[in-house]
Every structure is written in structure tokens, then in C-alpha cells.
Short mmCIF file of C-alpha atoms in Angstrom, two decimals:
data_model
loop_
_atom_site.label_atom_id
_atom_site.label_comp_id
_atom_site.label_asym_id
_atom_site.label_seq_id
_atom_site.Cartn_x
_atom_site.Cartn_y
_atom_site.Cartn_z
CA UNK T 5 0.00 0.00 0.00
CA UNK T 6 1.10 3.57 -1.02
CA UNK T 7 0.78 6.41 1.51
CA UNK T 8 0.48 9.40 -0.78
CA UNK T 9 0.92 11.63 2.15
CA UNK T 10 2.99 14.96 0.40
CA UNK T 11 5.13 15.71 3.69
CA UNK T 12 7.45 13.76 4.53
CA UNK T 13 7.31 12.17 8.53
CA UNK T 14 9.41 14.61 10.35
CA UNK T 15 12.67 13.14 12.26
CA UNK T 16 12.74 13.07 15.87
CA UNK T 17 14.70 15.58 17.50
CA UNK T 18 16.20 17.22 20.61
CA UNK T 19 14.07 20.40 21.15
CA UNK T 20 15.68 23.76 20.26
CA UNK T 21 16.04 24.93 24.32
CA UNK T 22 17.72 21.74 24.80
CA UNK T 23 20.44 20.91 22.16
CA UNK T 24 21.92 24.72 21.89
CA UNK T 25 23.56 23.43 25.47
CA UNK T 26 25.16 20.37 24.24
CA UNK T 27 26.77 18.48 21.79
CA UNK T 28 24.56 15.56 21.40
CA UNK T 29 22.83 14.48 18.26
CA UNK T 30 20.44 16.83 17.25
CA UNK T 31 18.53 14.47 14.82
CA UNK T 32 17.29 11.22 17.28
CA UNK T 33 15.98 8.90 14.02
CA UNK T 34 12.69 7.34 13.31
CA UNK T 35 11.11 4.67 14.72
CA UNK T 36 10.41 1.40 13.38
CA UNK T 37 6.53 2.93 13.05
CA UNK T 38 8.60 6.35 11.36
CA UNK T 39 10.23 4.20 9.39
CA UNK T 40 7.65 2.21 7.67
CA UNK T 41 5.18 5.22 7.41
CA UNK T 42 7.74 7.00 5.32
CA UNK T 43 8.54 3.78 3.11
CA UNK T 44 5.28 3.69 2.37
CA UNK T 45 5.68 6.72 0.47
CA UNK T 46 7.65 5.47 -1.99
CA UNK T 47 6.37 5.00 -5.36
CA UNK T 48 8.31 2.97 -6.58
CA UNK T 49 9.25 4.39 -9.84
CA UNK T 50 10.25 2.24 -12.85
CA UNK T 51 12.84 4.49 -14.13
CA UNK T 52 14.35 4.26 -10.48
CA UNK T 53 14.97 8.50 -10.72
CA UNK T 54 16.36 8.24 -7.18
CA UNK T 55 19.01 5.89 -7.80
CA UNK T 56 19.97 7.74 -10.88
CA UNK T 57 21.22 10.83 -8.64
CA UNK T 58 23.03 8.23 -6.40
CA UNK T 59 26.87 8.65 -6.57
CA UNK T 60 27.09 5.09 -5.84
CA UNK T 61 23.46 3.97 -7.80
CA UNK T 62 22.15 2.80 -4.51
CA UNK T 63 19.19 0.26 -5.23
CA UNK T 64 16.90 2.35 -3.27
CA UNK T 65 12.98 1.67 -4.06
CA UNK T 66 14.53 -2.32 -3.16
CA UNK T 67 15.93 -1.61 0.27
CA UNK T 68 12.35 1.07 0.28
CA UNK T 69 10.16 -1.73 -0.22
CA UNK T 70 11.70 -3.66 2.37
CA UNK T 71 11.62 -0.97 5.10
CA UNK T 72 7.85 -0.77 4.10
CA UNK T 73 7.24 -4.41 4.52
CA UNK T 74 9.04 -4.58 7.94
CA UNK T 75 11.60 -6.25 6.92
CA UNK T 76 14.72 -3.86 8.24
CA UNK T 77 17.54 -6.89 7.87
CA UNK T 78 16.83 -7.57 4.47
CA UNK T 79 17.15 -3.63 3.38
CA UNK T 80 20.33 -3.72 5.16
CA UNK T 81 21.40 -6.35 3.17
CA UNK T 82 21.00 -4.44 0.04
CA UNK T 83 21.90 -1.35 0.83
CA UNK T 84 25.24 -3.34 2.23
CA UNK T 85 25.62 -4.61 -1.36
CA UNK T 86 26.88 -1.01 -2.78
CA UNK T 87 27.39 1.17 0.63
CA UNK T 88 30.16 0.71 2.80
CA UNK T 89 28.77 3.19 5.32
CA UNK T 90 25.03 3.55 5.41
CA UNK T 91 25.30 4.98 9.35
CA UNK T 92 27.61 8.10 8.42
CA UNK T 93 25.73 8.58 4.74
CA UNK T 94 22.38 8.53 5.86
CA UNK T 95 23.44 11.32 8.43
CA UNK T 96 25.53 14.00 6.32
CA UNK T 97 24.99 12.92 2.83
CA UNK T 98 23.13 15.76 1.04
CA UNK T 99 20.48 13.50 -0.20
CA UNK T 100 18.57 16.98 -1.31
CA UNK T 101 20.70 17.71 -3.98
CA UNK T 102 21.34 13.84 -4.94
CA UNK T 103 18.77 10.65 -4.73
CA UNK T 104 15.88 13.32 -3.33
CA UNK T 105 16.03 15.65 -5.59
CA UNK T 106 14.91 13.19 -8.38
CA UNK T 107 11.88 11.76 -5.94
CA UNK T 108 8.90 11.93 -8.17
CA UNK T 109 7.05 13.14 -4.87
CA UNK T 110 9.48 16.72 -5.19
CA UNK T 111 7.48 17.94 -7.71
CA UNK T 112 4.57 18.60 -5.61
CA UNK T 113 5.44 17.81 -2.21
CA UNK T 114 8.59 16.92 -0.56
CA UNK T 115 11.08 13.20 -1.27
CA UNK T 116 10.73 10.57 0.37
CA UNK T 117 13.37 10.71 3.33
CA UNK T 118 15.73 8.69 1.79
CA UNK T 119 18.53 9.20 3.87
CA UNK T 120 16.51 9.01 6.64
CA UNK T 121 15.53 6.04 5.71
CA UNK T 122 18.78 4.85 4.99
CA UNK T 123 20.18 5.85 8.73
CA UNK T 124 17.22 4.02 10.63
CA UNK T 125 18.47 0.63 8.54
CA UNK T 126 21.95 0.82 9.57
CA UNK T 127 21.19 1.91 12.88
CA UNK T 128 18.73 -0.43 13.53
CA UNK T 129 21.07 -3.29 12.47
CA UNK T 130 23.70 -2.29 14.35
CA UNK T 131 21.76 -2.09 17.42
CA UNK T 132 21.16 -5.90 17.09
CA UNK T 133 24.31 -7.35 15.65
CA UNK T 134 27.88 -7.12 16.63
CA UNK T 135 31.47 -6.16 13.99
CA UNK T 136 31.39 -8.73 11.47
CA UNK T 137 34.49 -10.67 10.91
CA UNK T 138 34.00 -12.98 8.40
CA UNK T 139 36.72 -15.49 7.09
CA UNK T 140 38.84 -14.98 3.80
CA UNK T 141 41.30 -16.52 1.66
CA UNK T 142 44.27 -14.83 1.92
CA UNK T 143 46.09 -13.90 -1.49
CA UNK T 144 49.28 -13.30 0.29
CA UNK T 145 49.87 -9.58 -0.97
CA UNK T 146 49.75 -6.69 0.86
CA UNK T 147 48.37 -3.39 -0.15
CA UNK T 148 48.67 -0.05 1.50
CA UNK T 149 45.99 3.07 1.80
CA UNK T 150 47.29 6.40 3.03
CA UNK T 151 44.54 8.18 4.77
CA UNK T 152 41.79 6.94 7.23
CA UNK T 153 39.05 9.29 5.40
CA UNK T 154 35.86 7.81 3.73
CA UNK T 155 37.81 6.75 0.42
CA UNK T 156 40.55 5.01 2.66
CA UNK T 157 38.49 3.20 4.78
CA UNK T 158 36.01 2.09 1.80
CA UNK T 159 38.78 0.59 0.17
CA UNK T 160 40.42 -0.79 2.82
CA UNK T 161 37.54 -2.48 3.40
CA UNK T 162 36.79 -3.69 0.58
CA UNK T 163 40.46 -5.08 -0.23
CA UNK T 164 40.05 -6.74 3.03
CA UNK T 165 36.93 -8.86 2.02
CA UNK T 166 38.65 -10.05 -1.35
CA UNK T 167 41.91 -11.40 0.89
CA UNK T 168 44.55 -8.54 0.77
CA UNK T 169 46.47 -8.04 3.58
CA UNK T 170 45.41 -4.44 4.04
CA UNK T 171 47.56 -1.20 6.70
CA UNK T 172 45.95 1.99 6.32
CA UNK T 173 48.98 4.84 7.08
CA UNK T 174 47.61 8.15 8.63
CA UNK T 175 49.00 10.76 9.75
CA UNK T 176 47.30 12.30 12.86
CA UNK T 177 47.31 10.73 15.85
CA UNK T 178 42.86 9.53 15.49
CA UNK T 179 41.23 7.58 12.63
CA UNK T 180 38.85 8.42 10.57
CA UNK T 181 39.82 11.66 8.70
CA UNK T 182 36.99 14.27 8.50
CA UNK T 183 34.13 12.10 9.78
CA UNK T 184 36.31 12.63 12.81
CA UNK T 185 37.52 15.55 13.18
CA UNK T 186 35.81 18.23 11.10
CA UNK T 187 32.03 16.97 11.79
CA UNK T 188 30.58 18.02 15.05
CA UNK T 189 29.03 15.27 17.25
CA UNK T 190 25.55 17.24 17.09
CA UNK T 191 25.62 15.72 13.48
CA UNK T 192 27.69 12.60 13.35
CA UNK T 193 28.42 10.97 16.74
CA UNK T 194 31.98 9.72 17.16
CA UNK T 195 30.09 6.02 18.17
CA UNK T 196 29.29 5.74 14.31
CA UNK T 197 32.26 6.06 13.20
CA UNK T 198 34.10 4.33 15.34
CA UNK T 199 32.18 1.25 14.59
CA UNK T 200 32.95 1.57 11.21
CA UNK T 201 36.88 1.75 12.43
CA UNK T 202 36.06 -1.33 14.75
CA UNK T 203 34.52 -2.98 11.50
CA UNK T 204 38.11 -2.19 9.72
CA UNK T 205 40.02 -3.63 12.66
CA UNK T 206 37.52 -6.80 12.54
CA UNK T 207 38.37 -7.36 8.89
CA UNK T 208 42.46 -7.67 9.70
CA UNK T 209 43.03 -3.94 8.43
CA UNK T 210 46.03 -2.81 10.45
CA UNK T 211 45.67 0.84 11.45
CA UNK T 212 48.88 2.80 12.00
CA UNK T 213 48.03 6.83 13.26
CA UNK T 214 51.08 8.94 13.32
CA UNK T 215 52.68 7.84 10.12
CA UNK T 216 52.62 10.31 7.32
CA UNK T 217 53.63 9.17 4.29
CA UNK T 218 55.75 12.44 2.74
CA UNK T 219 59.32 12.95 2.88
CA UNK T 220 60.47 11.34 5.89
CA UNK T 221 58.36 8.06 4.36
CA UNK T 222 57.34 8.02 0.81
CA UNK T 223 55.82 5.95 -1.87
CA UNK T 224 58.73 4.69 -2.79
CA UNK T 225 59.93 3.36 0.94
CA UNK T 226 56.07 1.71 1.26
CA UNK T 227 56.85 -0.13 -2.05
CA UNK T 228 60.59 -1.07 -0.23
CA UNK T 229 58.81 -2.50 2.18
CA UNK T 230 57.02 -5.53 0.58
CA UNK T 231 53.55 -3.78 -0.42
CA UNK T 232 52.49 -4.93 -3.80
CA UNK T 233 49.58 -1.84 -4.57
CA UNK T 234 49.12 1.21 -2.81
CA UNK T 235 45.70 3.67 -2.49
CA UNK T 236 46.48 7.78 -2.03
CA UNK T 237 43.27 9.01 -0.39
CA UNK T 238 44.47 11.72 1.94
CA UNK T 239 42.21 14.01 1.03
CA UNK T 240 42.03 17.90 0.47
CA UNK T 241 42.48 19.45 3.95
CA UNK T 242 44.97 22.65 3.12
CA UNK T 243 42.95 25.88 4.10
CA UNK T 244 42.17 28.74 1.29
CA UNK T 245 42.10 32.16 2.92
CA UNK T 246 40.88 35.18 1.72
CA UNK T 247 42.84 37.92 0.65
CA UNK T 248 43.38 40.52 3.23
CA UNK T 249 42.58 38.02 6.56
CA UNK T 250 45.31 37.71 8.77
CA UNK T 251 45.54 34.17 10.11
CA UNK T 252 48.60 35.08 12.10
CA UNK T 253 46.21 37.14 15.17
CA UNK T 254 45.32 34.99 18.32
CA UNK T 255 41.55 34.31 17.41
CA UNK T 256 41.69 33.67 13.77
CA UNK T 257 40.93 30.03 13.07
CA UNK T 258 40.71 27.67 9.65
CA UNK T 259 37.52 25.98 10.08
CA UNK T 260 39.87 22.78 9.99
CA UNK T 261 41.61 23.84 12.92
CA UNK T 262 38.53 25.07 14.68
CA UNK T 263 36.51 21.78 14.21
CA UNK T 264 39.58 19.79 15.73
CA UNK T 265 39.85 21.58 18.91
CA UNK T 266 36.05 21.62 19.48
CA UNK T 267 35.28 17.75 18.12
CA UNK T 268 38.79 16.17 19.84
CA UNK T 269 40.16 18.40 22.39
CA UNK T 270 36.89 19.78 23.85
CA UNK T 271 38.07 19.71 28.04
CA UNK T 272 40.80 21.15 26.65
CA UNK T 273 39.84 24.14 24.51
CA UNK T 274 42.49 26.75 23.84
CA UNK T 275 41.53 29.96 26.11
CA UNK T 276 40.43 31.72 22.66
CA UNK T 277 37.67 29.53 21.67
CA UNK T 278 36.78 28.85 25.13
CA UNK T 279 36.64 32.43 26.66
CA UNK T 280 35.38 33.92 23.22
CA UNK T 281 31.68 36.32 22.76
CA UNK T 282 31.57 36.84 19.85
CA UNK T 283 31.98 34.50 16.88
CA UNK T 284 32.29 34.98 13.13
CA UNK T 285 31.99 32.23 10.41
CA UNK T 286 32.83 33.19 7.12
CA UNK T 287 31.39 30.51 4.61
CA UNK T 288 28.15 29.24 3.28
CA UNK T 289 28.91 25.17 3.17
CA UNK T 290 28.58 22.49 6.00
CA UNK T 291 31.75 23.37 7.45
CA UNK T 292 30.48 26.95 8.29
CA UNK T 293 27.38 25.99 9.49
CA UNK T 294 29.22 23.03 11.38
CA UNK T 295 31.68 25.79 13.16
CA UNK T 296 28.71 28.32 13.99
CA UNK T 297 26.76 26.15 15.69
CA UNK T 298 29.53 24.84 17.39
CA UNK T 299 30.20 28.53 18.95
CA UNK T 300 26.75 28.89 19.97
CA UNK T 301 26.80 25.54 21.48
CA UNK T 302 30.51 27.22 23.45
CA UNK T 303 28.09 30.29 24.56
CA UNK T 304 29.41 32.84 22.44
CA UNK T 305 26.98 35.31 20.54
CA UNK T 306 27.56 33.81 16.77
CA UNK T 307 27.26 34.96 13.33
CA UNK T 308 27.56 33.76 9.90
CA UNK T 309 28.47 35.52 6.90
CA UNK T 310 28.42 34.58 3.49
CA UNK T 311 29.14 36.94 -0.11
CA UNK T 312 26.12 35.38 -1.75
CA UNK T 313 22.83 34.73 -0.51
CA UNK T 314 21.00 31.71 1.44
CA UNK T 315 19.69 30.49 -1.72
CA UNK T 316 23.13 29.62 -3.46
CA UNK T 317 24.91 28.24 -0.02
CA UNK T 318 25.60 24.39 -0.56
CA UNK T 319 25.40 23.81 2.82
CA UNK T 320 22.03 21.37 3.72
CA UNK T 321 18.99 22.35 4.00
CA UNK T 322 18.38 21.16 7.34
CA UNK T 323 21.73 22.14 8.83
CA UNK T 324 20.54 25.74 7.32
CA UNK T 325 17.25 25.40 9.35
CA UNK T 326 18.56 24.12 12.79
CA UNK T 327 21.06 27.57 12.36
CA UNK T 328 17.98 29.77 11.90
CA UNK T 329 16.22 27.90 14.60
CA UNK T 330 19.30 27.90 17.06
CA UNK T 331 19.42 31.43 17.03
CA UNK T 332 22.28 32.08 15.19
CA UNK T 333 22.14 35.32 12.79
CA UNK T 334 23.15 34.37 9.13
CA UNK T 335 24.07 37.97 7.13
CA UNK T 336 23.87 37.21 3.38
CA UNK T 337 25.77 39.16 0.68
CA UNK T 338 28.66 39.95 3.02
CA UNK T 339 32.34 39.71 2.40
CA UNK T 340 35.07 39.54 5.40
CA UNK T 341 38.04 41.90 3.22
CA UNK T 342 40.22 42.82 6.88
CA UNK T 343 40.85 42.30 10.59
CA UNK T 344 41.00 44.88 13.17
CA UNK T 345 43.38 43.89 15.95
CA UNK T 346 45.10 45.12 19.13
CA UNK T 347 48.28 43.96 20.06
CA UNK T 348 48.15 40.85 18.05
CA UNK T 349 44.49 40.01 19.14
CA UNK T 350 41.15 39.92 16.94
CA UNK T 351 38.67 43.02 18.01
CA UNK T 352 36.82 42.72 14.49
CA UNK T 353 36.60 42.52 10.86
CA UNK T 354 35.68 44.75 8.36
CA UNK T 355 32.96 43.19 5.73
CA UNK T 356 31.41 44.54 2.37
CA UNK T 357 28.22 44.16 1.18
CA UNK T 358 27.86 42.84 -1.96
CA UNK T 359 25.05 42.28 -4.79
CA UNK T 360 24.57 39.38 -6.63
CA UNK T 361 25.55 39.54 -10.71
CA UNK T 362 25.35 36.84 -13.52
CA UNK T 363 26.33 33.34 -12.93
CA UNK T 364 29.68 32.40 -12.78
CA UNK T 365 30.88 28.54 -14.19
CA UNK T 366 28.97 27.13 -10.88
CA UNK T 367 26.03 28.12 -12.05
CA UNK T 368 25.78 30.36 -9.17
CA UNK T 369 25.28 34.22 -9.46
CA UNK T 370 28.53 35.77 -8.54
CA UNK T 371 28.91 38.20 -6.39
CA UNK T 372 29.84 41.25 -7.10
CA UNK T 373 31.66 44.41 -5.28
CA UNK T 374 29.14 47.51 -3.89
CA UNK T 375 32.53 49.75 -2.30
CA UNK T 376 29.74 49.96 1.09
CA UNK T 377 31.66 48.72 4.09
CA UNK T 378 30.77 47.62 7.66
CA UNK T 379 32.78 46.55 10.74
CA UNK T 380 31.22 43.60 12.76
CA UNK T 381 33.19 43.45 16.17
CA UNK T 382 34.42 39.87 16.86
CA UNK T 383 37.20 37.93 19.38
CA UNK T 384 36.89 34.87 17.38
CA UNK T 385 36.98 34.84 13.33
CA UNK T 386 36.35 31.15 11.81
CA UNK T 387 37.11 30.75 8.10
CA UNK T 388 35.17 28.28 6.24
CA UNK T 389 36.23 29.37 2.46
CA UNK T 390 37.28 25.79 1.65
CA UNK T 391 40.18 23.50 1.35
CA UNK T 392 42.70 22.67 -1.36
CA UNK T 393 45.14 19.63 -2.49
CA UNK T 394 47.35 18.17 0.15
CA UNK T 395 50.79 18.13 -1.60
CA UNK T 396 52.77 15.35 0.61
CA UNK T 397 52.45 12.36 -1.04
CA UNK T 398 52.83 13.80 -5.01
CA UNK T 399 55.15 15.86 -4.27
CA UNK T 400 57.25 13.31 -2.83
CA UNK T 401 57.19 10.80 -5.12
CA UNK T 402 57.99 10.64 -8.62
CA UNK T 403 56.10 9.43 -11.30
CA UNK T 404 52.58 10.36 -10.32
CA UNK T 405 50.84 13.59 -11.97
CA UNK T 406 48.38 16.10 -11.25
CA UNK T 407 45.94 17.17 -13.26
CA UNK T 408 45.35 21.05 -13.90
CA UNK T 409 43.64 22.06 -10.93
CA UNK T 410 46.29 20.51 -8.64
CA UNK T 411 44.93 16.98 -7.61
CA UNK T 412 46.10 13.73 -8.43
CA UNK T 413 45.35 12.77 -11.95
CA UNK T 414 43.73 9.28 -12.21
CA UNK T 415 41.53 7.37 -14.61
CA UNK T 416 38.05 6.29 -14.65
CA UNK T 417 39.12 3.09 -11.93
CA UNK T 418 41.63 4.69 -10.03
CA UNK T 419 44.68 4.44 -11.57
CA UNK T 420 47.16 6.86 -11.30
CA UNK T 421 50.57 7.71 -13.73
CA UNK T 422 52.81 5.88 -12.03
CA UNK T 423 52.45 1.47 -11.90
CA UNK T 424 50.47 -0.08 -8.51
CA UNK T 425 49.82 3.53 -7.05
CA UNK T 426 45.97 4.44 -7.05
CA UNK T 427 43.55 7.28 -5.52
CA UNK T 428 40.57 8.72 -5.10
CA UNK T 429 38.33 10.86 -3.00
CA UNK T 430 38.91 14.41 -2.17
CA UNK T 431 42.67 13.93 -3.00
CA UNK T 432 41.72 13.62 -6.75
CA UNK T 433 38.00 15.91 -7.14
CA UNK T 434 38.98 18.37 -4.29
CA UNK T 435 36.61 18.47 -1.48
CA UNK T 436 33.35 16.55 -2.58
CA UNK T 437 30.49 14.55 -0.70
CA UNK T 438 31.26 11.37 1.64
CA UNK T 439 29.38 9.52 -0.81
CA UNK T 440 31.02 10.14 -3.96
CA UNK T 441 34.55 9.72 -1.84
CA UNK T 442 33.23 6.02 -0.65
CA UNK T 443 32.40 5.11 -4.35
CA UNK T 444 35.55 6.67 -5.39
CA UNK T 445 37.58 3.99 -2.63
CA UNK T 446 35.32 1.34 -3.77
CA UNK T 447 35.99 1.51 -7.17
CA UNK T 448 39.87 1.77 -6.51
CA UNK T 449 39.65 -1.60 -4.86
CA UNK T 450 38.01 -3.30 -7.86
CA UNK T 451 40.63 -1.99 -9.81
CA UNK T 452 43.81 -2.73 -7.52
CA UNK T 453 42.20 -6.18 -7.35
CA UNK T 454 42.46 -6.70 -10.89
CA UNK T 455 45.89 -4.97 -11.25
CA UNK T 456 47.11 -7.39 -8.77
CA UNK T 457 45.44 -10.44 -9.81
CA UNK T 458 46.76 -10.15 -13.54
CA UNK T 459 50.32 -9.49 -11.87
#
């Protein structure tokens, strides 16, 4: 039976008094009664629209239909078939601009909660089952993925379930890359992804924090060393400033930096973020909103400002309503161009309004200049302008190429210039989705598994 209800059921959550004080998960999940009620939405579309806008081409009305039926083990089965992490997608995915925004019920009403949907599967399964360790035949060849982000551990994974004896290098001294530190608990609990480390661990991936792979230990020393393939997925996590923002003041944070202090060292806060009143975000993506509502969360008075308007941020639509709702002031068409300091402390920044013109290659309307200035007085200035191309592996190794914009050149499968020495994820497309960063690890292992099966 169809329920052609237009809204979709809303997801649980902590009320608005409540969660602004905490760092708990905002969004609670459906229920098993949610869950079904929403599945029943589904119209199961031949042409399958929702799957089509799928990074990964989830099977989606399948796993739907079983949800609606009751049957929550058997859509975790599916889903399991193409997703590696169904708990962390179905929580920060932007299904809105993917799989929902092809739901046939859009065009008059609003998707089927697909991600929703998805989250309540995995969580519900993993609330009932423990890690699964199954047992593999060992191929006796050892591959190596630098990086513990969503394309290293999807491949990782995945080259542990075919029989490679898999050891996943990263740097910093915690797994799991962004999921870890640059998403706030409020939106993806470190228990989630830690269960996808423990499912890693369970699979005989060795995990070895604290080991950068650059100059001191390169490409070429990991091949030394016995490993037969290796998978580059470390990501885009270098900071792009604005012009005419000095990151050198006490108070000035990349959003990066930020995010770790608040999501790992939060007992521990340095004095600036702890003692701080007044907080400004500069961005209009997750990360911004991530790093507001962390302030507000810290006490400070917060505000977020972004050159173009609400309309053309890519940050979610939800995360954009919990801001409004949390009481956090959003100021659209305004440009951070200088900081005011005293003594080598923040005391403000000087913005300019700005108007929006034609659309640049984004498809966005750019903004452009008005000369009208205002100073916003701030002890804390968070910059959320995005991230470029970590240089430490390619520039450290010879024989692997960028491509023009300054990340790792690969194929279609993986494959990079230089023999046995793959990527993907944000290390090759610059900062993406965690979706399209899982398909882009899962894909690598298909094709490292046939590279070193024809060797």
C-alpha cells in the first residue's frame, strides 16, 4: 500500500532549548513505526529517478520496499551490497541535492526521506548485531591506503573482504579523517564512526596513526617495504584564505583547525575559543554551518556571513534550518576583506556588502563588489572558504601527476601515472560529498584487485 501523504514524517529531535547546550545528536531517528510510514511513500518508480542521482546507484525503491514491509535486515542487506557506510551517509549525505532531488514526490510535495531512511536501517542493524568478521582466503599480498578518510576506509575495506592483507597509514594521531575531526558530534556521533573503524580492525586492516607518508616516508619506501599496490586518499584538507585576513592574530581560526579543537580536544579548549563572545563564520557550506553552531553551542553570541545569498549556499537544507532555529544570525551578501586587531588580538573585521551579478561557471550568481563597508566586532573569526590539495604524497614521489587544478590525476578506476599507485576521493575531485569519496575507494579496490590479480 502507497501512503500518498505529500510531507514527509518529520525526524525526531532534541528540542531547540535543549540541544543549543550540548553536543549531542540533534537528529534522534525514526522509529520502526517512522520508518515504515515514510517507506510507504515510496512509489516505486520504474525508471528508479532516485538511484539515478546516487553517486554510488544505490538500489533504493529495493531496500524502500523492504523498510515498508518490515523487513529492516533484508534492506540492510542491500543497501550493504553497494554502501560501505550507510550509518555516516544517511546522516551527512546531502540526499537533497542527490537521490531526493529526483523523488517523483518533489514535484509537488517533498522526497521521500531517503537518507533518513537509509540511517534508521543501519542503525537499527547495528543495534542488534555485533562487527562482522567474516573469514577470507588470503592472497598473500599486501596493499597499503594512506589516509583513514571515507575513500581510505572504503577501500580498505573492501580489499580486506577479497583477501589482501590491508595497513591503512595516517597521519594524525585519530582515525577516521573528517568524519572525525571536522564533523561536530551534534551531526555525526563519534560512536558511528568508530564502529565503522572497529569494522576495519575486525576485517584484519592494520591501522597505523602517526605515520605520514611524505618525505620522511614516501611511496617509494612503502613499495621497499614488501607492499604490492598502494591507495592515495588523503584528502584535500589545506585551508584557502581570503585575501586581506590575517591568520597570524590569536583568534583567527581555519575551520579545519577550529573543528579539531572543538570535536577532539573539547576539556581542553584553547583559552580563545573557550573564553570567546563573539563569533564569526565566514562561509556558506557544511563546514560553516558546522563551526557556527559549534560557537553557539561554546556560549558565544555567533554569526555567519556569506558573499552570496541563502539560496546559493551548498550547505544542507536542514543544517541551514537548525542555524535559523538555534538562534544564530546568518548575514547574506557579506564579504570579510580585513581584521582589526590590538596587540596581536582579533577586536573585528571589516565586511562589504555585496550584490549578486550573472552566474559564474557554478552556475551560481557571482557576487559582485558595492565599495559599502561595515565593521562587525568579533574575538573569534572562523574561516570556512574551503580546502585545497594536500601536496605530501605527489610531491614526494615521482612518477605520479596532477591534473590542472592541482589533484592527483587518475583514470576512470583509479589508476594513477605511475604502476600499482591508485587514488581517489577528495585527494583527486577536491573536497566533494562522503558519498562520492566512498564510491571513489570502492571503485579503486576493484581496480587494484584486478591490477594485482593479472600481476
Amino acid at each position: 500500500m502507497i501512503n500518498n501523504v505529500r510531507e514527509r514524517n518529520p525526524m525526531p529531535e532534541q528540542p531547540r532549548e535543549v540541544r543549543c547546550s550540548n553536543f549531542d545528536e540533534v537528529a534522534l531517528g525514526y522509529t520502526e513505526a517512522d520508518a515504515i510510514r515514510e517507506a510507504m511513500r515510496c512509489l516505486n518508480c520504474r525508471k528508479q529517478p532516485c538511484a539515478a542521482g546516487c553517486p554510488i546507484h544505490q538500489r533504493i525503491p529495493e531496500f524502500i520496499a523492504k523498510v515498508a514491509e518490515g523487513d529492516f535486515e533484508a534492506a540492510y542487506d542491500i543497501i550493504t551490497v553497494r554502501s560501505t557506510m550507510p550509518s555516516i551517509c544517511g546522516r551527512v549525505c546531502p540526499q537533497e541535492q542527490q537521490c531526493e532531488k529526483n523523488c517523483a514526490h518533489a514535484v509537488r510535495g517533498e522526497a521521500v526521506g531517503i537518507g533518513r531512511l537509509e540511517r534508521f536501517v543501519a542503525d537499527w542493524h547495528a543495534a542488534r548485531h555485533g562487527v562482522d568478521a567474516p573469514v577470507v582466503e588470503k592472497k598473500g599480498k599486501k596493499v597499503a591506503v594512506i589516509g583513514s578518510g571515507p575513500a581510505g576506509i572504503a577501500c580498505a575495506g573492501d580489499l580486506a573482504l577479497l583477501g589482501y592483507d590491508v595497513t591503512v597509514f595516517e597521519k594524525l594521531s585519530y582515525v577516521g579523517g573528517i568524519l572525525t575531526y571536522g564533523i561536530p558530534q551534534f551531526v555525526l556521533p563519534n560512536s558511528v564512526v568508530d564502529r565503522e573503524i572497529e569494522t576495519l580492525k575486525a576485517r584484519g586492516v592494520e591501522i597505523c596513526t602517526g605515520s605520514a607518508i611524505d618525505k620522511d616516508k614516501s611511496v617509494d619506501d612503502l613499495f621497499a617495504a614488501g607492499y604490492d599496490a598502494i591507495f592515495v586518499g588523503n584528502g584535500a584538507d589545506v585551508p584557502q584564505t581570503p585575501r586581506g585576513l590575517d591568520t597570524s592574530l590569536e583568534g583567527v581560526w581555519s575551520a579545519n583547525d577550529y573543528l579539531t579543537e572543538v570535536n577532539l580536544n573539547g576539556a581542553n579548549l584553547p583559552a580563545s575559543i573557550k573564553n570567546a563572545k563573539r563569533v564569526l563564520v565566514v562561509g556558506g557550506g557544511n563546514v560553516a554551518v558546522d563551526a557556527v553552531r559549534c560557537a553557539r553551542r561554546l556560549g558565544a553570541e555567533t554569526i555567519m556571513v556569506y558573499r552570496r545569498t541563502i539560496a546559493e549556499a551548498p550547505a544542507r537544507r536542514d543544517e541551514i534550518a537548525h542555524t535559523y532555529e538555534e538562534d544564530i544570525e546568518i548575514r547574506e551578501l557579506t564579504n570579510p576583506v580585513e581584521c582589526y586587531s590590538k596587540n596581536g588580538v582579533l577586536t573585528g573585521v571589516r565586511c562589504e556588502k555585496m550584490l549578486l551579478g550573472d552566474p559564474d561557471e557554478s552556475g551560481r550568481r557571482r557576487p559582485v563588489s558595492t565599495g559599502e563597508f561595515i565593521d562587525v566586532e568579533c574575538d573569534n573569526l572562523v574561516i570556512a572558504t574551503g580546502t585545497s590539495y594536500s601536496e605530501d604524497v605527489v610531491d614526494t614521489t615521482k612518477g605520479i601527476d596532477k591534473d590542472q587544478w592541482g589533484g592527483i590525476a587518475t583514470d576512470e578506476n583509479g589508476k594513477t601515472s605511475r604502476p600499482g599507485v591508485f587514488a581517489g576521493g577528495d585527494a583527486v575531485t577536491g573536497p566533494q560529498t562522503v558519498v562520492k569519496a566512498m564510491g571513489a575507494g570502492k571503485k579503486a579496490a576493484v581496480s587494484i584487485d584486478a591490477y594485482l590479480s593479472a600481476k
